[in-house]
XYZ file of C-alpha atoms in Angstrom:
572
model
C 36.553 -90.767 203.840
C 34.256 -93.660 201.456
C 36.527 -96.272 199.963
C 36.571 -95.836 196.215
C 35.035 -98.968 194.021
C 37.632 -100.904 191.755
C 35.320 -100.768 189.091
C 35.497 -96.703 189.176
C 39.335 -96.722 190.419
C 39.882 -99.115 187.161
C 38.017 -96.859 184.613
C 40.077 -93.762 186.106
C 43.148 -95.698 185.154
C 41.802 -96.832 181.624
C 40.956 -93.276 180.420
C 44.391 -91.894 181.502
C 45.839 -94.481 179.649
C 43.329 -94.057 176.954
C 44.239 -90.130 176.736
C 47.738 -90.438 177.017
C 47.657 -93.165 173.922
C 45.388 -91.066 171.600
C 47.294 -87.991 172.151
C 50.746 -89.347 171.456
C 49.436 -91.694 168.682
C 47.673 -88.449 167.099
C 51.220 -86.768 167.367
C 52.431 -89.656 164.950
C 50.295 -89.955 162.673
C 48.719 -92.918 163.831
C 45.414 -94.698 163.788
C 44.254 -94.289 167.406
C 42.534 -97.587 167.827
C 46.398 -98.998 168.085
C 46.835 -96.201 171.055
C 43.807 -97.803 172.729
C 45.398 -101.444 172.760
C 48.722 -100.313 174.042
C 46.981 -98.199 176.469
C 45.393 -101.434 177.378
C 48.709 -103.358 177.502
C 50.421 -100.761 179.953
C 46.575 -101.008 182.629
C 46.404 -104.864 182.071
C 47.175 -107.340 184.781
C 50.299 -108.291 182.681
C 52.710 -105.276 182.929
C 54.009 -105.764 186.702
C 55.763 -102.628 187.075
C 53.345 -100.165 186.156
C 49.448 -99.829 188.451
C 46.547 -102.450 187.015
C 43.030 -103.078 186.736
C 41.691 -105.174 189.603
C 38.190 -105.823 188.597
C 38.144 -107.288 185.057
C 34.736 -108.868 185.470
C 33.979 -105.279 185.133
C 36.028 -104.597 182.382
C 34.380 -106.779 180.522
C 30.842 -105.740 180.815
C 31.978 -102.252 180.168
C 33.469 -103.662 176.382
C 30.505 -105.953 175.803
C 28.354 -102.783 175.906
C 31.708 -100.712 173.891
C 30.669 -103.573 171.341
C 26.785 -102.774 171.284
C 27.368 -99.380 170.889
C 29.926 -99.563 167.796
C 27.464 -102.239 166.314
C 24.910 -99.768 166.427
C 26.811 -96.644 165.400
C 27.829 -99.140 162.399
C 24.420 -99.466 161.256
C 23.611 -95.607 161.504
C 26.207 -95.815 158.655
C 24.681 -98.106 156.831
C 21.878 -98.433 154.391
C 19.876 -101.399 152.663
C 19.769 -98.900 149.390
C 23.144 -98.808 149.237
C 24.058 -102.089 148.881
C 21.514 -102.163 145.811
C 22.739 -99.224 143.860
C 26.520 -100.695 144.347
C 26.233 -103.158 141.572
C 27.224 -106.531 141.440
C 30.918 -105.727 141.265
C 31.111 -104.686 145.550
C 29.234 -107.995 146.209
C 30.943 -110.409 143.458
C 34.432 -108.790 144.956
C 33.559 -108.903 148.770
C 32.075 -112.752 148.707
C 35.321 -113.852 146.648
C 37.165 -111.972 149.314
C 35.770 -113.084 152.345
C 35.639 -116.750 151.102
C 39.646 -117.030 149.760
C 40.583 -115.766 153.254
C 38.863 -117.579 155.439
C 40.239 -120.528 153.520
C 43.411 -119.237 153.864
C 42.735 -118.801 157.699
C 42.148 -122.482 157.814
C 44.850 -123.573 156.353
C 47.019 -121.582 158.440
C 45.853 -122.446 161.297
C 45.816 -126.617 160.139
C 49.558 -126.253 159.332
C 50.565 -125.629 162.901
C 47.931 -128.079 164.428
C 45.105 -125.967 165.865
C 41.879 -127.176 166.367
C 38.859 -127.001 164.164
C 36.992 -124.487 165.805
C 40.172 -122.071 166.142
C 41.046 -122.491 162.537
C 38.031 -121.479 161.391
C 37.283 -118.857 163.797
C 41.169 -117.542 162.722
C 39.515 -117.878 159.268
C 36.855 -115.791 160.330
C 38.926 -112.716 161.382
C 41.177 -112.846 158.498
C 38.568 -112.237 156.254
C 37.152 -108.964 157.629
C 39.553 -105.911 156.300
C 39.649 -102.628 159.220
C 36.618 -100.278 158.297
C 38.337 -97.999 160.299
C 41.803 -98.125 159.835
C 41.345 -97.751 155.486
C 39.278 -94.767 156.082
C 41.780 -93.142 158.125
C 44.619 -94.297 155.752
C 42.902 -92.879 152.509
C 42.282 -90.037 154.823
C 45.477 -88.944 155.778
C 46.662 -89.684 151.917
C 44.117 -87.990 149.977
C 42.940 -91.128 148.269
C 38.981 -90.635 149.004
C 37.871 -89.632 145.774
C 40.079 -92.832 143.619
C 37.638 -94.496 141.753
C 39.508 -97.541 143.722
C 38.613 -96.235 147.305
C 35.307 -95.968 146.438
C 35.406 -99.144 145.579
C 36.721 -100.229 148.672
C 35.151 -98.871 150.996
C 31.678 -100.356 148.786
C 33.435 -103.660 149.993
C 34.095 -102.711 153.118
C 30.084 -102.212 153.819
C 29.514 -105.477 152.143
C 32.242 -107.267 154.556
C 30.892 -105.426 157.879
C 26.712 -106.955 156.402
C 28.108 -110.039 155.522
C 30.174 -110.093 159.126
C 27.208 -110.112 160.851
C 25.949 -113.094 159.469
C 29.062 -114.460 160.126
C 28.991 -114.087 164.161
C 25.374 -115.624 163.981
C 27.487 -118.762 161.798
C 29.853 -119.074 164.387
C 27.554 -118.864 167.127
C 25.544 -121.487 166.289
C 28.956 -123.551 165.498
C 29.696 -122.928 168.845
C 26.706 -123.910 170.654
C 26.660 -127.559 168.335
C 30.493 -127.804 168.613
C 30.390 -128.921 165.227
C 30.147 -127.967 161.662
C 26.748 -129.477 160.034
C 25.314 -128.260 156.885
C 21.442 -128.811 157.920
C 22.015 -126.387 161.405
C 23.853 -123.544 158.746
C 21.087 -124.045 156.586
C 18.520 -123.957 159.216
C 21.113 -121.199 160.786
C 20.765 -118.920 157.849
C 17.062 -119.477 156.731
C 16.594 -118.071 160.545
C 18.743 -115.513 160.193
C 17.058 -114.205 156.732
C 13.724 -114.578 158.525
C 14.163 -112.358 161.495
C 16.131 -109.922 159.365
C 13.416 -109.212 156.782
C 10.646 -109.321 159.752
C 12.635 -106.803 161.796
C 13.493 -104.089 159.019
C 10.567 -104.429 157.666
C 7.969 -104.218 161.006
C 11.051 -101.503 161.945
C 10.387 -99.330 158.666
C 6.522 -99.509 159.531
C 6.222 -98.667 162.747
C 9.523 -96.478 163.627
C 9.095 -93.595 161.573
C 5.152 -93.005 161.932
C 6.232 -93.832 166.289
C 9.053 -90.916 165.797
C 6.724 -88.958 164.004
C 4.122 -88.747 166.004
C 7.044 -87.544 169.112
C 8.504 -85.815 166.579
C 7.603 -82.052 169.145
C 8.266 -83.671 172.320
C 11.645 -84.219 170.867
C 14.360 -82.685 172.022
C 18.840 -83.995 171.809
C 17.963 -85.492 175.116
C 15.228 -87.332 174.903
C 16.048 -88.198 171.114
C 19.170 -90.209 172.815
C 17.611 -91.643 174.973
C 14.884 -93.043 172.938
C 17.489 -94.111 170.102
C 19.008 -96.227 173.099
C 16.100 -97.714 174.535
C 15.241 -98.950 170.611
C 18.450 -99.940 170.317
C 18.798 -102.303 174.143
C 15.612 -103.436 173.348
C 16.236 -104.665 169.840
C 19.119 -106.317 172.095
C 17.338 -108.209 174.254
C 14.813 -109.118 171.679
C 17.902 -110.653 169.504
C 19.494 -112.101 172.268
C 15.803 -113.667 173.383
C 15.814 -115.054 169.853
C 19.211 -116.949 169.905
C 21.132 -114.003 168.018
C 23.687 -112.013 169.742
C 23.493 -108.966 171.032
C 25.553 -107.435 168.940
C 23.949 -108.092 165.839
C 20.164 -106.923 167.406
C 22.648 -103.378 168.156
C 23.623 -103.820 163.921
C 19.879 -104.022 163.054
C 18.378 -101.171 165.155
C 21.005 -98.746 163.789
C 20.655 -99.827 160.103
C 16.731 -99.145 160.228
C 17.135 -95.813 161.781
C 19.702 -95.408 159.390
C 16.545 -95.480 157.087
C 14.877 -92.269 158.967
C 15.156 -88.460 158.982
C 16.425 -88.555 162.076
C 19.583 -90.653 161.343
C 21.640 -87.874 161.408
C 20.940 -86.372 164.484
C 20.580 -89.662 166.222
C 24.004 -90.909 165.513
C 25.728 -87.638 166.004
C 24.272 -87.600 169.509
C 25.545 -91.578 170.070
C 28.555 -90.794 168.464
C 29.813 -89.443 172.207
C 28.476 -92.164 173.754
C 30.171 -94.674 171.255
C 33.882 -93.409 171.880
C 33.556 -93.792 175.252
C 32.531 -97.158 175.438
C 34.262 -97.954 172.344
C 37.548 -97.031 173.584
C 36.596 -99.454 176.612
C 36.370 -101.700 174.235
C 39.783 -101.604 172.269
C 41.596 -100.833 175.618
C 39.972 -104.129 176.944
C 41.639 -105.953 173.950
C 45.058 -104.444 174.536
C 44.788 -106.236 178.000
C 44.852 -109.553 176.710
C 48.267 -109.100 174.821
C 50.571 -111.148 177.161
C 54.228 -110.577 175.476
C 55.604 -113.696 177.057
C 52.597 -115.531 174.963
C 53.623 -113.613 171.974
C 56.853 -114.097 172.217
C 56.363 -118.018 172.380
C 53.900 -117.739 169.594
C 55.995 -115.317 167.084
C 56.420 -117.875 164.650
C 52.430 -118.118 163.895
C 51.885 -114.648 164.807
C 54.371 -114.007 161.500
C 53.145 -116.652 159.212
C 49.193 -115.058 159.420
C 50.990 -111.832 158.631
C 52.463 -113.127 155.921
C 49.338 -115.587 154.939
C 47.161 -111.818 155.161
C 49.517 -110.149 153.045
C 50.005 -112.556 150.413
C 46.344 -113.915 150.516
C 45.128 -110.453 149.971
C 47.144 -109.690 147.421
C 46.780 -112.539 145.181
C 43.530 -113.883 146.218
C 41.822 -110.491 146.389
C 43.374 -109.274 142.791
C 41.758 -112.538 141.402
C 38.080 -111.611 143.341
C 38.055 -107.861 142.073
C 38.897 -109.099 138.172
C 36.223 -111.636 138.326
C 34.218 -108.526 139.510
C 35.132 -107.137 136.415
C 37.807 -104.581 137.171
C 40.674 -103.698 135.084
C 44.405 -105.216 136.566
C 45.319 -101.953 138.026
C 42.287 -100.851 140.046
C 41.814 -104.611 141.526
C 45.768 -104.393 142.689
C 45.210 -100.949 144.636
C 41.708 -103.108 145.624
C 43.546 -105.666 147.457
C 46.303 -103.623 148.849
C 44.688 -101.530 150.506
C 42.749 -104.761 152.339
C 46.106 -106.518 153.697
C 44.987 -106.114 157.460
C 42.440 -106.897 160.237
C 40.601 -104.554 162.924
C 37.949 -104.102 165.030
C 35.580 -107.156 163.865
C 38.434 -109.700 164.678
C 38.689 -108.161 167.510
C 35.122 -108.947 167.903
C 35.248 -112.316 167.043
C 37.940 -112.740 168.931
C 35.814 -112.153 171.769
C 32.842 -113.878 170.977
C 35.002 -117.410 170.543
C 36.904 -116.286 174.129
C 33.117 -115.527 175.451
C 31.630 -118.459 174.478
C 34.859 -120.784 175.082
C 35.591 -122.585 171.899
C 38.826 -120.986 170.952
C 42.098 -121.655 172.921
C 43.614 -118.970 175.134
C 46.679 -118.178 172.836
C 44.248 -117.090 169.538
C 43.049 -113.427 170.893
C 46.579 -112.367 171.749
C 48.200 -113.468 168.561
C 44.823 -111.917 166.984
C 46.073 -108.559 168.482
C 49.565 -108.728 167.463
C 48.679 -109.311 163.998
C 46.537 -106.358 163.741
C 49.183 -104.287 165.527
C 51.444 -105.165 162.827
C 49.177 -105.149 159.089
C 47.921 -101.640 161.105
C 51.420 -100.150 161.073
C 52.328 -101.378 157.096
C 48.884 -100.163 155.769
C 49.916 -97.278 154.285
C 53.557 -98.625 152.892
C 50.842 -101.411 151.171
C 48.379 -98.850 149.135
C 51.038 -96.908 148.349
C 53.375 -100.432 147.167
C 49.897 -101.012 145.001
C 51.123 -98.667 141.881
C 54.927 -100.173 141.641
C 53.636 -103.745 141.857
C 50.836 -102.977 139.210
C 54.047 -102.034 137.336
C 56.340 -105.158 137.543
C 52.753 -107.384 136.856
C 51.828 -105.237 133.746
C 55.571 -105.648 132.660
C 56.198 -109.322 133.122
C 52.513 -110.437 132.222
C 51.356 -112.104 128.932
C 49.971 -109.349 126.464
C 46.995 -111.504 125.594
C 46.550 -112.285 128.748
C 46.175 -108.175 130.377
C 44.193 -107.526 127.088
C 41.441 -110.687 127.974
C 41.320 -108.632 131.693
C 40.975 -105.477 130.152
C 38.403 -106.667 127.565
C 36.569 -107.985 130.427
C 36.477 -105.511 132.819
C 34.558 -103.172 129.942
C 32.572 -105.384 128.905
C 31.076 -105.672 132.443
C 31.389 -101.849 132.762
C 29.068 -101.581 129.392
C 25.066 -100.683 130.113
C 22.368 -102.909 129.191
C 20.681 -101.924 125.916
C 18.203 -104.444 125.625
C 14.537 -102.898 126.856
C 12.593 -105.899 127.655
C 15.512 -107.959 129.686
C 15.557 -105.150 131.756
C 11.840 -104.744 131.974
C 11.770 -108.503 133.005
C 15.049 -108.522 135.351
C 12.717 -105.423 137.296
C 9.806 -107.780 137.218
C 11.595 -110.415 138.737
C 13.294 -107.998 141.439
C 9.668 -106.913 142.507
C 8.369 -110.227 142.521
C 11.327 -111.762 144.679
C 10.764 -108.911 147.212
C 7.018 -108.933 147.482
C 7.662 -112.419 148.242
C 10.085 -112.596 150.404
C 8.620 -109.809 152.726
C 5.150 -110.488 152.614
C 6.187 -114.003 153.294
C 7.699 -114.444 156.368
C 5.144 -111.011 157.803
C 3.055 -114.144 156.992
C 4.977 -116.473 158.821
C 5.551 -114.486 161.705
C 1.760 -114.207 161.819
C 1.202 -117.793 161.734
C 3.818 -118.676 164.264
C 2.133 -116.480 166.785
C -0.619 -117.588 166.396
C -0.277 -121.508 166.707
C 2.158 -121.298 169.431
C 0.204 -118.172 171.936
C -3.181 -117.839 169.720
C -4.546 -121.176 169.389
C -3.770 -122.690 173.220
C -5.683 -119.177 174.459
C -8.990 -119.503 172.143
C -8.730 -123.232 173.077
C -9.292 -122.699 176.986
C -12.158 -119.869 176.089
C -14.086 -122.347 173.517
C -14.774 -125.816 173.144
C -13.749 -127.976 170.127
C -14.261 -127.764 166.686
C -15.299 -123.771 167.331
C -11.938 -122.720 169.053
C -10.183 -124.136 165.924
C -12.271 -122.317 163.637
C -12.251 -119.350 165.368
C -8.255 -119.607 165.456
C -7.800 -120.467 161.664
C -10.605 -117.161 161.008
C -8.339 -115.264 163.033
C -5.090 -116.255 161.761
C -6.551 -115.415 158.112
C -8.273 -112.478 159.014
C -4.435 -111.223 160.626
C -2.826 -112.449 156.979
C -5.200 -111.322 154.438
C -3.648 -107.937 153.783
C -0.424 -109.191 153.062
C -1.466 -112.584 151.185
C -3.833 -109.775 148.970
C 0.006 -107.577 148.618
C 1.797 -111.383 147.704
C -1.129 -112.171 145.280
C -1.495 -109.210 143.391
C 0.305 -106.428 144.284
C 1.834 -104.828 141.148
C 0.018 -107.467 139.091
C -0.735 -104.326 136.874
C 1.737 -101.496 136.835
C 3.579 -100.172 133.635
C 6.427 -102.629 133.199
C 3.821 -105.446 133.087
C 1.308 -103.856 130.762
C 4.505 -103.507 128.559
C 5.652 -106.647 129.079
C 1.439 -107.521 128.412
C 1.757 -106.286 125.002
C 5.165 -106.836 123.760
C 3.733 -110.585 122.515
C 2.229 -114.030 122.742
C 5.058 -115.070 124.328
C 5.715 -112.604 126.856
C 2.046 -113.139 128.150
C 2.128 -116.238 128.949
C 5.653 -115.529 131.150
C 3.279 -112.853 133.120
C 0.562 -114.952 133.710
C 2.902 -118.015 134.746
C 4.715 -115.039 137.279
C 0.573 -114.486 138.776
C -0.139 -118.175 138.867
C 3.031 -118.660 140.996
C 2.339 -116.340 143.245
C -1.339 -117.245 143.241
C -0.313 -120.710 144.282
C 1.970 -119.529 147.056
C -0.639 -117.512 148.620
C -3.027 -120.563 148.419
C 0.117 -122.778 150.310
C -0.393 -120.348 153.175
C -3.748 -120.454 153.285
C -4.023 -124.148 153.275
C -1.373 -124.356 156.023
C -3.416 -122.132 157.773
C -6.523 -124.447 157.162
C -4.343 -127.769 157.712
C -2.283 -126.789 161.035
C -6.000 -125.447 162.904
C -9.094 -127.128 162.072
C -7.003 -129.833 160.167
C -9.518 -129.917 157.167
C -8.404 -132.238 154.188
C -9.493 -133.716 150.438
C -12.185 -132.137 148.573
C -13.768 -130.095 152.042
C -9.963 -128.554 152.312
C -9.278 -128.123 148.590
C -12.802 -126.218 148.319
C -12.078 -123.814 151.534
C -8.563 -123.132 150.066
C -9.609 -122.132 146.513
C -12.893 -119.704 148.421
C -10.525 -117.987 150.649
C -8.031 -117.464 148.211
C -10.604 -116.325 145.488
C -12.003 -113.615 148.338
C -8.935 -112.470 149.149
C -7.167 -111.703 145.676
C -10.279 -110.341 144.846
C -11.516 -108.145 147.381
C -11.805 -104.687 147.592
C -11.645 -103.832 151.237
C -7.954 -105.428 151.294
C -6.696 -103.938 148.068
C -7.515 -100.805 149.646
C -5.793 -101.551 153.347
C -2.306 -103.693 151.224
C -1.940 -100.489 148.763
C -2.080 -98.111 151.918
C -0.083 -100.441 153.426
C 2.735 -100.298 151.106
C 2.721 -96.555 149.899
C 3.514 -96.158 154.040
C 5.912 -98.555 154.007
C 7.709 -96.842 150.738
C 7.145 -93.493 152.015
C 8.657 -94.545 155.246
C 11.612 -95.984 153.498
C 12.662 -92.705 151.131
C 11.117 -90.455 153.632
C 15.190 -89.433 154.531
C 15.921 -88.989 151.033
C 12.839 -86.620 150.201
C 13.465 -84.428 152.781
């Protein structure tokens, strides 16, 4: 009889333990995630009195795949349009909560004399509340329809996307081994560049591809295609310096805007549940009872820091976002736990060898404790509000309530609303098409220019490179300089007075200047023309692009296709 591979035997042990623990925790009405962690503890080499896994490297590889599926599924539930529809309150609250809790985590780690990277990673772990645990708690307690619950879930969506940004920043810190402002700025700019590029190109091409092959799609082929796109983006993201989890999240968020999103989510869920279970079980394997006993004081201190930090600082963040005191306290008391992203960040720090060995089991222990206390903290919010309202000065309460009501008043000035809409449109158009032009220029300078130089002699090689680059960028440059310039809102502003006309002309001039800057950059880095000749060529090219009927038709067609793809799911 052939010998069973160790990895298969380990998987059997993991699934048996996970199955038993999930049934037990379902019976106890506790989060299933905790059952997985307990299962991992029982199957780990640290539990000497029970059978344990032998191939930890194989389990670690599977847990990495689990992280990819978890982030891909999270991306499928995420929508960029949801963020835009939420308004400012959840964004202000989420940013305030994250910044406040990161400082709390870094301060707490500093009190115990931990290293700088341990403190920074601890701050990141404490900043992210658990979407899974809070969602489950609201569901079990019948609070999903409450106003504060919808606000909390909106904040959690913002936290999820900011957690991805945080992962990229922490990875950059881990590589450089230090915190430097210039490197952080470069990392953020790089993140924004690739995020916009991937999203725009993905929204333009992927729905077109799915429509073309719709007649060939069955559940099987849809699942394989979705996973192929996911892992293709994982490979591409890793190649340009981002984490695999980030690539999976980006592809999930792109597919979330397609009409097939619900089908893909339904098909991916069993695969995500399987590999996600392996990931959370692998988290439990990192629990070392001896290490927890040794670090019981830091564990209890971190738990206290989460409870106090979230209830005090987060309440302040929600008040800053214009929420009434009662709503702010209900929201902040709901966020007093850490979960999935804390484990992912802990895994990231361990894999990059920048955090100490004790940090992972400490975070797991803290997560287990705060998960158990979450329902009780949610119930405690209203009694706590009653006590605070009794001792807080009436004038201060009245000030808070008036700020909240002011925040919710709708905008009454039509012209101000029109200006905001125009500025939003301008910012989006400039950002998207600037990123596309930069990507084309980079590809032409890195790959196109050497290839053309090998075929033609100078100066013709440089001239051809410049012409090809400008021709490929031309539709995007036209859109950047002209699209939306004569729409109904702009015409309304134009007819509202002389001052408004000056502002409209200034905005249009700004767009032309940005387009001219791109053309100047292309010419300067290919044919190296300068002086009056370079200025003349730049103006001639800008004029030719801005007033070309063919480019107008192509630019409007591409913009229309993009908008239709973006809203395709809502129309179905």
